[in-house]
Short mmCIF file of C-alpha atoms in Angstrom, two decimals:
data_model
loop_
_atom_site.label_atom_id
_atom_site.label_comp_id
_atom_site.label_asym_id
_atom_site.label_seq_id
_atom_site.Cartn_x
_atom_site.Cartn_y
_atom_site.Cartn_z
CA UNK A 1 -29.72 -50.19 -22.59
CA UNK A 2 -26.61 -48.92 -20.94
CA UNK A 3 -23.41 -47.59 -23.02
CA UNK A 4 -19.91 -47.36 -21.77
CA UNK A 5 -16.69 -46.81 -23.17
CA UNK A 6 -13.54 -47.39 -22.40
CA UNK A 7 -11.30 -43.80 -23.68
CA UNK A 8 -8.03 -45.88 -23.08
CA UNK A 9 -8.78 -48.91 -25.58
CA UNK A 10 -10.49 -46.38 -27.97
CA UNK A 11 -8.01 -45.85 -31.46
CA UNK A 12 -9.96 -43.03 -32.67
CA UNK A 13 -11.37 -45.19 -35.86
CA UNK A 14 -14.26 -42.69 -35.39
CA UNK A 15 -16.91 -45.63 -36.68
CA UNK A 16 -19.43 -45.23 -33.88
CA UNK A 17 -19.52 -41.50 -34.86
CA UNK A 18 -20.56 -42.33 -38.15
CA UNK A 19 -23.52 -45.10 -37.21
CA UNK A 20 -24.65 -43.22 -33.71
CA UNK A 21 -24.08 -39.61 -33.88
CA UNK A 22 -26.42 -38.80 -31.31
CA UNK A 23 -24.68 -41.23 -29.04
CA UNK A 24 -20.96 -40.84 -29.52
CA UNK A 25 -18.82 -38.07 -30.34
CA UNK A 26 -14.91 -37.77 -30.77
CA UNK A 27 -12.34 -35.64 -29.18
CA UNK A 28 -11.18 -32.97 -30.81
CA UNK A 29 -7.44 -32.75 -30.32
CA UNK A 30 -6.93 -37.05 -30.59
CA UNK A 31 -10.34 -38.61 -31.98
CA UNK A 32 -10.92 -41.02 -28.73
CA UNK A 33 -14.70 -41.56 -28.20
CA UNK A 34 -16.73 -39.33 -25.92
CA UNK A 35 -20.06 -40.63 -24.63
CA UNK A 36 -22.90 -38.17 -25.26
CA UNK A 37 -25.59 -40.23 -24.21
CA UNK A 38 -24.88 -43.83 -21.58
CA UNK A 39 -28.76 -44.21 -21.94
CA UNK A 40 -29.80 -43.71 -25.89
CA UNK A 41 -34.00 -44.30 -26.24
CA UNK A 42 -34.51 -47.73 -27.70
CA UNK A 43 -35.09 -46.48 -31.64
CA UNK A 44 -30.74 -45.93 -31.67
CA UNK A 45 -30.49 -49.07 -30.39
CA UNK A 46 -30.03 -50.76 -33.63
CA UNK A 47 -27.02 -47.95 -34.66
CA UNK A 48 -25.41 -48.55 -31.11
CA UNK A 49 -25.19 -52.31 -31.18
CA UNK A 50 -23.72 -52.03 -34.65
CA UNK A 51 -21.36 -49.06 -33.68
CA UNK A 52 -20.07 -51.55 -30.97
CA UNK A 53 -19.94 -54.64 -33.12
CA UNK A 54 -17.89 -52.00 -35.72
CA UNK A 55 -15.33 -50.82 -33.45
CA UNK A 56 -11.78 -52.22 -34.21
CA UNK A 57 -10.61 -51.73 -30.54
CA UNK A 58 -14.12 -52.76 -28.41
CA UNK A 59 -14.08 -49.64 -26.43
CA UNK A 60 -17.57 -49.83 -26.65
CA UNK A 61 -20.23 -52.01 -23.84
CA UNK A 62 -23.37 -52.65 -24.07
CA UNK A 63 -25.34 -53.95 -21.21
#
């Protein structure tokens, strides 16, 4: 699996933080995403493909 997101869609919900923490991350000073990992091992997969289904502005890809 590949992750990508997109920082300029992103709202700052903070969602995928919550259900992938080893995967996503927020910004500091404005909450937009930050990728920590575009290749997560396939047991997150699960809390990544429901951090993307989750996120109100789809800033988040999954291929």
């Amino acid at each position: 699996m590949k992750v990508t997101v997109d920082q300029d869609r992103c709202c700052g919900a903070g969602q995928c933080v919550m259900l992938a923490p080893d995967v996503f991350d927020q910004r500091e000073e404005d909450g937009v995403v930050v990728l920590l990992d575009p290749s997560p091992p396939g047991e997150l997969l699960p809390d990544v493909e429901s951090a993307a289904a989750m996120c109100p502005a789809e800033a988040i890809a999954l291929e």
